[in-house]
Amino acid sequence: MALYSAAAAVLEGLERGAGGVKALVFQSRFPLYALVSETLRYSPVLEEVLGGAALLQAEKKLSPQLAKVLVYDLLFGKGLKCGGRWKALARRHRARLEAELARLKVRRKVSRNEELLAPAQAGGPGASQVPRYVRVNTLKTCVDDVIDFFRREGYSYLGKAASVEELRSLSGKKFLLDLHLPELLVFPPQTDFHDNVLYTSGHIILQDKASCLPAFLLSPAAGSHVIDACAAPGNKTGHLAAILKNKGQIFAFDVDTKRLATMSTMLMRAGVTGFQLAQQDFLTVDPGDPKYSKVAYILLDPSCSGSGMVNRVPVAEAAPSAERLQALAGFQRKVLSHGLSFPALQRLVYSTCSLHREENEDVVGAVLQEWGSAFRLVDAFPGWPCRGLAAFPGAESCLRASAADTLTHGFFVAVLERRGDGAAASRSLPVAAGDTPQHGEGTEAGAAPRKRKRKKQRVKE
């Protein structure tokens, strides 16, 4: 019963404007994203079925949000697996609900549930074309074993993608290896793995490609000390640990207790060790503390407008006001400058899921000017197709991503390095597609990548 009530509470929060889907789901102790997303996707259909069956009139104590969640799982999901009295209530009305669904299909002249959905209900702007990206968690398995697992599940592996257009054309049960990131598999949009054993066991991470770029470009060497400054929900922290091969130390900060608790559970499930979580505002962390004297790498993904996020569910979110953008940019400049003040820092990656220049190029340009010649902007991924806006000389070294151009969420990434002795570290940065080294191996641009060793642990069905 608690699962469905929690999902209904998320729907109510969305209607009140209390936050976006991911933010509200993350506050719950239940794995709700798939259930809430699909309920929202089918919402217009559910309203017709509920109206035709007169369920809300028959059950006065049943809220519209809870009714939608229950009926979605009953008719379109995998069946009601829990729910106590609500499960019994929904089953009492099952025949009437199924009959109303059948009548709706006849009226629409369709035979499949999916055909009841209008194109606009498949997700927000751009959602229908963004593939499902799956990052292989190399702390627990390897790419080859995961590919073999999905083949046994009936999927067809098409090899490594040669272009973004190949990703765009994916359909059915086909998948590819990404053309840019070596541990990223790509499936058709709307593919759902939230109940898959590889996901629930931490062998794979459902993470958008653009969100994988910051840790990949930070590329800390095994044994390094790293800070993840604004860490929750923790996918980037886990990615850093995989790159470090669990050799080193990660200091992860976030201000929200619940988010850190959930993050700790997720990191443990992913097999991450060598990390310290702290409920602390990164701005209050003392760069002079001996604890952080060896921190050479910082990943900084601060709070932003989220304007680049592509909703897979039809939930409209208002554009941020000019005042809100200025306030965010002020915070972002402050936290970026603070990150650069750590004495042993060699490389920092700044990223946002925002499309706004105010939060991206303008922030980086202002902080570089503030620090003078101490740091430089690195052209970290020359093969990446979308570059920074021309806000200042050299801004094209920054990376941008979008649903239209890179088939990802909207994203911005900048790599900053300390000048002088730290400049040599740039040799270990990842390079363009086709010449991508294994993380931390220091492969020169253009050198042949080393052959991957297969992990001992194998994925079992």
Short mmCIF file of C-alpha atoms in Angstrom, two decimals:
data_model
loop_
_atom_site.label_atom_id
_atom_site.label_comp_id
_atom_site.label_asym_id
_atom_site.label_seq_id
_atom_site.Cartn_x
_atom_site.Cartn_y
_atom_site.Cartn_z
CA MET A 1 0.00 0.00 0.00
CA ALA A 2 2.84 2.39 0.87
CA LEU A 3 4.40 2.05 -2.60
CA TYR A 4 1.25 3.20 -4.40
CA SER A 5 0.55 5.92 -1.85
CA ALA A 6 4.11 7.24 -2.30
CA ALA A 7 3.71 7.27 -6.09
CA ALA A 8 0.39 9.12 -5.71
CA ALA A 9 2.12 11.66 -3.47
CA VAL A 10 4.66 12.34 -6.24
CA LEU A 11 1.81 12.98 -8.71
CA GLU A 12 0.20 15.37 -6.24
CA GLY A 13 3.53 17.17 -5.79
CA LEU A 14 3.86 17.59 -9.55
CA GLU A 15 0.37 19.12 -9.73
CA ARG A 16 1.26 21.56 -6.93
CA GLY A 17 4.49 22.53 -8.66
CA ALA A 18 6.57 21.23 -5.73
CA GLY A 19 9.34 20.02 -8.06
CA GLY A 20 10.18 17.90 -11.08
CA VAL A 21 9.68 14.17 -11.40
CA LYS A 22 13.23 13.16 -10.53
CA ALA A 23 13.49 15.54 -7.58
CA LEU A 24 10.24 14.32 -6.04
CA VAL A 25 10.96 10.66 -6.69
CA PHE A 26 14.42 11.00 -5.15
CA GLN A 27 12.87 12.19 -1.87
CA SER A 28 11.00 8.89 -1.50
CA ARG A 29 12.41 5.69 -0.01
CA PHE A 30 10.75 3.67 -2.78
CA PRO A 31 12.03 3.03 -6.35
CA LEU A 32 9.21 4.98 -8.00
CA TYR A 33 10.59 6.50 -11.18
CA ALA A 34 9.35 3.86 -13.63
CA LEU A 35 5.90 3.63 -12.02
CA VAL A 36 5.41 7.41 -11.85
CA SER A 37 6.80 8.02 -15.35
CA GLU A 38 4.58 5.43 -16.99
CA THR A 39 1.51 6.56 -15.03
CA LEU A 40 2.13 10.09 -16.30
CA ARG A 41 2.66 8.85 -19.82
CA TYR A 42 -0.67 7.04 -19.79
CA SER A 43 -2.44 9.78 -17.81
CA PRO A 44 -4.92 10.89 -20.54
CA VAL A 45 -5.83 7.26 -21.24
CA LEU A 46 -6.24 6.53 -17.53
CA GLU A 47 -8.55 9.54 -17.14
CA GLU A 48 -10.81 8.19 -19.88
CA VAL A 49 -10.87 4.71 -18.38
CA LEU A 50 -11.53 6.02 -14.87
CA GLY A 51 -14.28 8.30 -16.15
CA GLY A 52 -15.97 5.57 -18.18
CA ALA A 53 -15.81 3.10 -15.29
CA ALA A 54 -16.99 5.77 -12.78
CA LEU A 55 -14.42 4.45 -10.29
CA LEU A 56 -13.98 7.72 -8.39
CA GLN A 57 -17.74 8.05 -7.98
CA ALA A 58 -17.97 4.51 -6.62
CA GLU A 59 -14.98 4.87 -4.27
CA LYS A 60 -15.23 8.27 -2.58
CA LYS A 61 -12.07 7.83 -0.47
CA LEU A 62 -9.88 7.12 -3.49
CA SER A 63 -7.91 10.15 -4.71
CA PRO A 64 -7.54 10.71 -8.49
CA GLN A 65 -3.75 10.35 -8.22
CA LEU A 66 -3.89 7.06 -6.33
CA ALA A 67 -6.57 5.78 -8.72
CA LYS A 68 -4.30 6.48 -11.69
CA VAL A 69 -1.33 4.66 -10.15
CA LEU A 70 -3.40 1.61 -9.20
CA VAL A 71 -5.20 1.36 -12.53
CA TYR A 72 -1.97 1.86 -14.48
CA ASP A 73 -0.31 -1.07 -12.73
CA LEU A 74 -3.48 -3.16 -12.99
CA LEU A 75 -4.09 -2.62 -16.72
CA PHE A 76 -0.79 -1.51 -18.25
CA GLY A 77 1.94 -2.51 -15.78
CA LYS A 78 2.97 -5.89 -14.46
CA GLY A 79 -0.06 -6.35 -12.25
CA LEU A 80 -0.67 -5.29 -8.68
CA LYS A 81 2.07 -6.94 -6.61
CA CYS A 82 1.35 -5.13 -3.35
CA GLY A 83 -1.09 -2.57 -2.05
CA GLY A 84 -3.14 -4.08 0.78
CA ARG A 85 -6.66 -2.68 0.81
CA TRP A 86 -6.02 -0.57 -2.30
CA LYS A 87 -5.05 -3.71 -4.20
CA ALA A 88 -8.29 -5.39 -3.09
CA LEU A 89 -10.27 -2.29 -4.08
CA ALA A 90 -8.79 -2.17 -7.59
CA ARG A 91 -9.37 -5.87 -8.13
CA ARG A 92 -13.02 -5.48 -7.13
CA HIS A 93 -13.46 -3.15 -10.09
CA ARG A 94 -11.14 -5.03 -12.44
CA ALA A 95 -13.81 -6.39 -14.79
CA ARG A 96 -15.41 -2.97 -15.23
CA LEU A 97 -12.02 -1.30 -15.83
CA GLU A 98 -10.93 -3.93 -18.37
CA ALA A 99 -14.24 -3.59 -20.19
CA GLU A 100 -13.85 0.19 -20.38
CA LEU A 101 -10.30 -0.20 -21.74
CA ALA A 102 -11.60 -2.61 -24.40
CA ARG A 103 -14.32 -0.14 -25.41
CA LEU A 104 -11.74 2.64 -25.66
CA LYS A 105 -9.61 0.53 -28.02
CA VAL A 106 -12.64 -0.15 -30.20
CA ARG A 107 -13.48 3.57 -30.36
CA ARG A 108 -9.88 4.42 -31.25
CA LYS A 109 -9.61 1.50 -33.69
CA VAL A 110 -6.41 0.18 -32.12
CA SER A 111 -5.43 -3.22 -30.75
CA ARG A 112 -2.39 -2.46 -28.58
CA ASN A 113 -2.19 -0.38 -25.41
CA GLU A 114 0.75 1.62 -26.77
CA GLU A 115 -1.34 2.71 -29.75
CA LEU A 116 -3.66 4.60 -27.40
CA LEU A 117 -0.88 7.11 -26.78
CA ALA A 118 -0.72 10.24 -28.90
CA PRO A 119 2.79 11.27 -30.02
CA ALA A 120 2.76 14.16 -27.54
CA GLN A 121 2.21 11.70 -24.70
CA ALA A 122 5.43 9.83 -25.40
CA GLY A 123 7.36 12.44 -23.44
CA GLY A 124 8.45 16.06 -23.32
CA PRO A 125 10.17 17.96 -26.15
CA GLY A 126 12.96 15.81 -27.56
CA ALA A 127 12.24 12.87 -25.26
CA SER A 128 11.05 10.60 -28.04
CA GLN A 129 14.44 10.78 -29.77
CA VAL A 130 16.78 10.48 -26.75
CA PRO A 131 17.94 6.87 -26.46
CA ARG A 132 18.16 4.89 -23.25
CA TYR A 133 21.80 5.02 -22.18
CA VAL A 134 23.18 2.26 -19.96
CA ARG A 135 26.57 2.71 -18.29
CA VAL A 136 28.30 -0.57 -17.51
CA ASN A 137 29.53 -0.54 -13.92
CA THR A 138 33.08 -1.83 -14.34
CA LEU A 139 33.44 -2.26 -10.58
CA LYS A 140 31.18 -5.30 -10.86
CA THR A 141 31.36 -6.52 -14.45
CA CYS A 142 32.65 -5.66 -17.92
CA VAL A 143 31.12 -4.53 -21.19
CA ASP A 144 31.52 -7.89 -22.92
CA ASP A 145 29.64 -9.76 -20.18
CA VAL A 146 26.79 -7.25 -20.17
CA ILE A 147 26.48 -7.50 -23.94
CA ASP A 148 26.34 -11.29 -23.63
CA PHE A 149 23.64 -11.00 -20.96
CA PHE A 150 21.41 -8.83 -23.12
CA ARG A 151 21.92 -11.15 -26.08
CA ARG A 152 20.62 -14.00 -23.91
CA GLU A 153 17.65 -11.78 -23.08
CA GLY A 154 16.76 -11.61 -26.77
CA TYR A 155 18.43 -8.30 -27.72
CA SER A 156 20.45 -7.91 -30.92
CA TYR A 157 23.88 -6.29 -30.53
CA LEU A 158 24.81 -4.18 -33.57
CA GLY A 159 28.39 -3.35 -32.57
CA LYS A 160 29.93 0.06 -32.02
CA ALA A 161 28.03 3.01 -33.45
CA ALA A 162 29.78 4.96 -36.20
CA SER A 163 27.60 8.07 -35.97
CA VAL A 164 24.85 9.80 -34.01
CA GLU A 165 22.48 8.90 -36.83
CA GLU A 166 22.94 5.22 -36.02
CA LEU A 167 21.81 5.92 -32.47
CA ARG A 168 18.81 7.82 -33.79
CA SER A 169 17.66 4.86 -35.88
CA LEU A 170 17.62 2.30 -33.04
CA SER A 171 14.34 0.45 -32.55
CA GLY A 172 12.91 -2.72 -31.10
CA LYS A 173 15.31 -4.92 -29.14
CA LYS A 174 18.50 -3.67 -30.75
CA PHE A 175 21.42 -1.93 -29.06
CA LEU A 176 24.83 -0.44 -29.80
CA LEU A 177 28.07 0.48 -28.08
CA ASP A 178 28.32 4.27 -27.94
CA LEU A 179 30.64 5.97 -30.41
CA HIS A 180 32.23 8.28 -27.80
CA LEU A 181 32.19 6.60 -24.38
CA PRO A 182 33.71 3.12 -24.11
CA GLU A 183 31.47 1.72 -21.33
CA LEU A 184 28.14 3.06 -22.53
CA LEU A 185 25.49 0.93 -24.25
CA VAL A 186 22.66 2.53 -26.20
CA PHE A 187 19.09 1.22 -26.47
CA PRO A 188 15.96 2.62 -28.15
CA PRO A 189 14.04 5.42 -26.37
CA GLN A 190 11.55 4.36 -23.67
CA THR A 191 13.39 1.07 -23.03
CA ASP A 192 12.87 0.43 -19.34
CA PHE A 193 15.42 -1.46 -17.25
CA HIS A 194 14.36 -0.32 -13.77
CA ASP A 195 13.21 -3.88 -12.94
CA ASN A 196 16.08 -5.61 -14.73
CA VAL A 197 18.34 -7.73 -12.52
CA LEU A 198 21.44 -5.95 -13.84
CA TYR A 199 20.07 -2.63 -12.65
CA THR A 200 18.79 -3.81 -9.28
CA SER A 201 22.12 -5.53 -8.58
CA GLY A 202 24.21 -2.49 -9.54
CA HIS A 203 25.87 -4.05 -12.60
CA ILE A 204 24.46 -1.33 -14.87
CA ILE A 205 23.63 2.32 -14.19
CA LEU A 206 20.87 4.13 -16.07
CA GLN A 207 22.62 7.42 -16.79
CA ASP A 208 22.28 9.84 -19.67
CA LYS A 209 25.30 10.07 -21.93
CA ALA A 210 25.83 13.76 -21.25
CA SER A 211 25.82 13.09 -17.51
CA CYS A 212 28.68 10.62 -18.04
CA LEU A 213 30.92 13.28 -19.59
CA PRO A 214 32.06 15.09 -16.40
CA ALA A 215 33.65 12.07 -14.68
CA PHE A 216 34.97 10.74 -18.00
CA LEU A 217 36.69 14.06 -18.76
CA LEU A 218 37.98 14.56 -15.22
CA SER A 219 39.71 11.18 -15.71
CA PRO A 220 41.46 10.93 -12.32
CA ALA A 221 44.33 8.46 -12.14
CA ALA A 222 43.90 5.43 -9.88
CA GLY A 223 44.97 6.28 -6.34
CA SER A 224 44.01 9.96 -6.61
CA HIS A 225 42.10 12.02 -4.08
CA VAL A 226 38.96 13.48 -5.66
CA ILE A 227 36.15 15.78 -4.53
CA ASP A 228 32.60 15.48 -5.85
CA ALA A 229 31.40 18.88 -4.68
CA CYS A 230 27.63 18.62 -5.19
CA ALA A 231 27.32 14.86 -5.25
CA ALA A 232 23.72 13.62 -4.87
CA PRO A 233 22.12 11.60 -6.39
CA GLY A 234 25.51 9.90 -6.85
CA ASN A 235 25.74 8.57 -10.42
CA LYS A 236 28.78 10.73 -11.12
CA THR A 237 30.38 9.68 -7.82
CA GLY A 238 29.95 6.04 -8.78
CA HIS A 239 31.38 6.75 -12.21
CA LEU A 240 34.43 8.38 -10.60
CA ALA A 241 34.94 5.31 -8.43
CA ALA A 242 34.82 3.07 -11.50
CA ILE A 243 37.42 5.23 -13.24
CA LEU A 244 39.60 5.10 -10.11
CA LYS A 245 39.04 1.31 -9.96
CA ASN A 246 38.18 1.86 -6.28
CA LYS A 247 41.81 2.91 -5.70
CA GLY A 248 41.96 6.33 -4.12
CA GLN A 249 39.67 8.51 -2.05
CA ILE A 250 36.47 10.34 -2.99
CA PHE A 251 35.10 13.11 -0.76
CA ALA A 252 31.46 13.69 -1.66
CA PHE A 253 29.40 16.61 -0.34
CA ASP A 254 25.70 17.41 -0.34
CA VAL A 255 23.46 19.44 1.98
CA ASP A 256 20.44 17.11 2.01
CA THR A 257 20.40 14.28 4.57
CA LYS A 258 17.82 12.14 2.77
CA ARG A 259 19.61 12.47 -0.56
CA LEU A 260 22.91 11.42 1.05
CA ALA A 261 21.27 8.40 2.70
CA THR A 262 19.84 7.27 -0.63
CA MET A 263 23.17 7.99 -2.32
CA SER A 264 25.03 5.85 0.22
CA THR A 265 22.71 2.91 -0.48
CA MET A 266 23.15 3.33 -4.22
CA LEU A 267 26.97 3.51 -3.98
CA MET A 268 27.11 0.40 -1.79
CA ARG A 269 24.91 -1.46 -4.29
CA ALA A 270 27.32 -0.40 -7.06
CA GLY A 271 30.29 -1.80 -5.14
CA VAL A 272 31.89 1.60 -4.48
CA THR A 273 34.48 1.77 -1.70
CA GLY A 274 36.91 4.46 -0.63
CA PHE A 275 34.39 7.28 -0.36
CA GLN A 276 33.40 9.66 2.43
CA LEU A 277 29.98 11.32 2.36
CA ALA A 278 29.50 14.58 4.23
CA GLN A 279 26.31 16.57 4.82
CA GLN A 280 27.97 19.88 4.19
CA ASP A 281 27.73 22.87 1.87
CA PHE A 282 30.83 22.68 -0.33
CA LEU A 283 31.31 26.43 0.12
CA THR A 284 31.99 25.81 3.82
CA VAL A 285 34.70 23.19 3.16
CA ASP A 286 38.12 24.58 4.10
CA PRO A 287 40.63 24.14 1.25
CA GLY A 288 43.42 24.45 3.84
CA ASP A 289 42.21 21.46 5.85
CA PRO A 290 45.01 18.82 5.82
CA LYS A 291 42.34 16.22 5.04
CA TYR A 292 42.08 17.67 1.52
CA SER A 293 45.77 18.42 1.00
CA LYS A 294 46.09 15.72 -1.69
CA VAL A 295 42.91 16.57 -3.62
CA ALA A 296 44.07 16.92 -7.23
CA TYR A 297 40.71 16.53 -8.99
CA ILE A 298 37.32 18.15 -8.41
CA LEU A 299 34.03 17.41 -10.13
CA LEU A 300 31.67 20.35 -9.74
CA ASP A 301 28.08 19.95 -10.92
CA PRO A 302 26.27 22.66 -8.92
CA SER A 303 22.59 23.47 -8.64
CA CYS A 304 21.29 24.94 -11.87
CA SER A 305 18.06 25.77 -13.68
CA GLY A 306 17.83 22.25 -15.14
CA SER A 307 16.70 23.76 -18.44
CA GLY A 308 18.52 21.06 -20.41
CA MET A 309 16.68 18.14 -18.84
CA VAL A 310 14.56 16.24 -21.34
CA ASN A 311 11.44 14.83 -19.73
CA ARG A 312 10.47 11.32 -20.77
CA VAL A 313 7.06 12.16 -19.31
CA PRO A 314 4.71 15.02 -20.33
CA VAL A 315 5.32 17.45 -17.46
CA ALA A 316 5.72 21.09 -18.40
CA GLU A 317 8.09 23.18 -16.28
CA ALA A 318 8.25 26.95 -16.37
CA ALA A 319 11.36 28.68 -17.72
CA PRO A 320 13.48 30.36 -15.01
CA SER A 321 13.11 34.10 -14.61
CA ALA A 322 16.02 36.48 -15.27
CA GLU A 323 16.29 37.04 -11.52
CA ARG A 324 16.47 33.31 -10.87
CA LEU A 325 19.20 32.88 -13.52
CA GLN A 326 21.27 35.69 -12.03
CA ALA A 327 20.96 34.22 -8.55
CA LEU A 328 22.03 30.79 -9.81
CA ALA A 329 24.93 32.25 -11.78
CA GLY A 330 26.13 34.15 -8.71
CA PHE A 331 26.17 30.94 -6.68
CA GLN A 332 27.86 29.02 -9.50
CA ARG A 333 30.65 31.61 -9.85
CA LYS A 334 31.24 31.50 -6.11
CA VAL A 335 31.37 27.71 -5.89
CA LEU A 336 33.60 27.37 -8.98
CA SER A 337 36.07 29.90 -7.60
CA HIS A 338 36.04 28.08 -4.27
CA GLY A 339 36.84 24.81 -6.02
CA LEU A 340 39.87 26.33 -7.72
CA SER A 341 41.26 27.41 -4.32
CA PHE A 342 42.25 23.89 -3.23
CA PRO A 343 46.07 23.99 -3.12
CA ALA A 344 46.86 20.62 -4.75
CA LEU A 345 44.18 20.90 -7.44
CA GLN A 346 45.34 19.99 -10.95
CA ARG A 347 42.07 19.57 -12.85
CA LEU A 348 38.46 20.63 -12.27
CA VAL A 349 35.42 19.80 -14.39
CA TYR A 350 32.51 22.23 -14.19
CA SER A 351 29.18 21.02 -15.56
CA THR A 352 25.50 21.92 -15.56
CA CYS A 353 22.33 20.49 -17.08
CA SER A 354 21.43 24.01 -18.21
CA LEU A 355 21.17 25.52 -21.68
CA HIS A 356 21.59 29.11 -20.49
CA ARG A 357 24.78 30.99 -21.28
CA GLU A 358 24.44 32.82 -17.92
CA GLU A 359 25.06 29.55 -16.04
CA ASN A 360 27.68 28.19 -18.40
CA GLU A 361 30.14 30.21 -20.51
CA ASP A 362 29.53 33.41 -18.54
CA VAL A 363 30.34 31.66 -15.25
CA VAL A 364 33.50 30.02 -16.59
CA GLY A 365 34.68 33.21 -18.31
CA ALA A 366 34.18 35.33 -15.20
CA VAL A 367 36.03 32.90 -12.91
CA LEU A 368 38.94 32.43 -15.32
CA GLN A 369 39.29 36.20 -15.46
CA GLU A 370 39.20 36.36 -11.67
CA TRP A 371 42.02 33.81 -11.36
CA GLY A 372 44.17 35.40 -14.05
CA SER A 373 46.81 33.05 -15.49
CA ALA A 374 46.60 30.42 -12.72
CA PHE A 375 44.21 28.17 -14.67
CA ARG A 376 43.51 27.46 -18.31
CA LEU A 377 40.52 26.07 -20.20
CA VAL A 378 41.34 22.73 -21.84
CA ASP A 379 40.08 21.61 -25.24
CA ALA A 380 39.36 18.23 -23.71
CA PHE A 381 37.33 16.41 -26.33
CA PRO A 382 38.09 17.81 -29.81
CA GLY A 383 35.92 15.18 -31.50
CA TRP A 384 32.77 16.27 -29.66
CA PRO A 385 30.46 17.95 -32.20
CA CYS A 386 28.91 20.77 -30.11
CA ARG A 387 31.12 23.47 -28.63
CA GLY A 388 30.70 26.39 -26.26
CA LEU A 389 29.11 29.67 -27.30
CA ALA A 390 31.50 32.47 -28.28
CA ALA A 391 31.13 34.33 -24.98
CA PHE A 392 34.89 34.88 -24.54
CA PRO A 393 38.09 33.90 -26.43
CA GLY A 394 38.58 30.14 -26.14
CA ALA A 395 35.00 29.37 -25.07
CA GLU A 396 34.77 26.89 -27.95
CA SER A 397 36.90 24.56 -25.79
CA CYS A 398 33.79 23.99 -23.67
CA LEU A 399 31.34 21.22 -24.59
CA ARG A 400 27.61 21.49 -25.08
CA ALA A 401 25.04 18.76 -25.60
CA SER A 402 21.39 18.73 -26.66
CA ALA A 403 18.62 16.36 -27.68
CA ALA A 404 18.70 17.66 -31.24
CA ASP A 405 22.47 17.53 -31.85
CA THR A 406 23.87 14.81 -29.59
CA LEU A 407 20.72 12.82 -28.64
CA THR A 408 21.23 13.55 -24.95
CA HIS A 409 19.90 15.85 -22.28
CA GLY A 410 21.02 19.45 -22.63
CA PHE A 411 24.38 19.79 -20.89
CA PHE A 412 27.46 21.97 -20.55
CA VAL A 413 30.98 20.89 -19.56
CA ALA A 414 34.21 22.84 -19.09
CA VAL A 415 37.58 21.37 -18.08
CA LEU A 416 39.96 23.67 -16.20
CA GLU A 417 43.58 22.85 -15.43
CA ARG A 418 46.21 24.54 -13.32
CA ARG A 419 48.99 26.05 -15.41
CA GLY A 420 52.64 25.19 -14.83
CA ASP A 421 53.47 21.85 -13.25
CA GLY A 422 49.90 20.63 -13.66
CA ALA A 423 49.90 21.14 -17.40
CA ALA A 424 51.49 17.74 -17.93
CA ALA A 425 48.36 16.11 -16.52
CA SER A 426 46.48 16.98 -19.73
CA ARG A 427 48.13 13.98 -21.41
CA SER A 428 45.81 11.66 -19.48
CA LEU A 429 42.62 13.32 -20.68
CA PRO A 430 40.34 11.16 -22.84
CA VAL A 431 40.53 11.87 -26.55
CA ALA A 432 38.15 11.75 -29.49
CA ALA A 433 36.16 8.74 -30.68
CA GLY A 434 38.23 5.94 -32.13
CA ASP A 435 41.28 6.77 -30.01
CA THR A 436 39.68 6.68 -26.58
CA PRO A 437 42.14 5.39 -23.95
CA GLN A 438 41.23 3.42 -20.87
CA HIS A 439 40.78 5.77 -17.95
CA GLY A 440 43.91 6.92 -16.18
CA GLU A 441 46.38 5.17 -18.49
CA GLY A 442 47.81 8.39 -19.85
CA THR A 443 47.52 7.35 -23.48
CA GLU A 444 48.63 10.04 -25.89
CA ALA A 445 46.17 11.36 -28.47
CA GLY A 446 46.25 9.12 -31.51
CA ALA A 447 47.78 6.12 -29.72
CA ALA A 448 46.11 2.74 -29.99
CA PRO A 449 43.98 1.91 -26.96
CA ARG A 450 45.08 -0.97 -24.79
CA LYS A 451 43.02 -4.12 -24.94
CA ARG A 452 40.53 -4.42 -22.11
CA LYS A 453 40.86 -7.34 -19.73
CA ARG A 454 37.68 -9.24 -18.95
CA LYS A 455 36.60 -9.11 -15.33
CA LYS A 456 36.44 -12.31 -13.33
CA GLN A 457 32.90 -11.70 -12.13
CA ARG A 458 30.34 -12.72 -14.72
CA VAL A 459 26.77 -11.58 -15.03
CA LYS A 460 24.25 -14.32 -14.38
CA GLU A 461 20.69 -14.43 -15.58
#
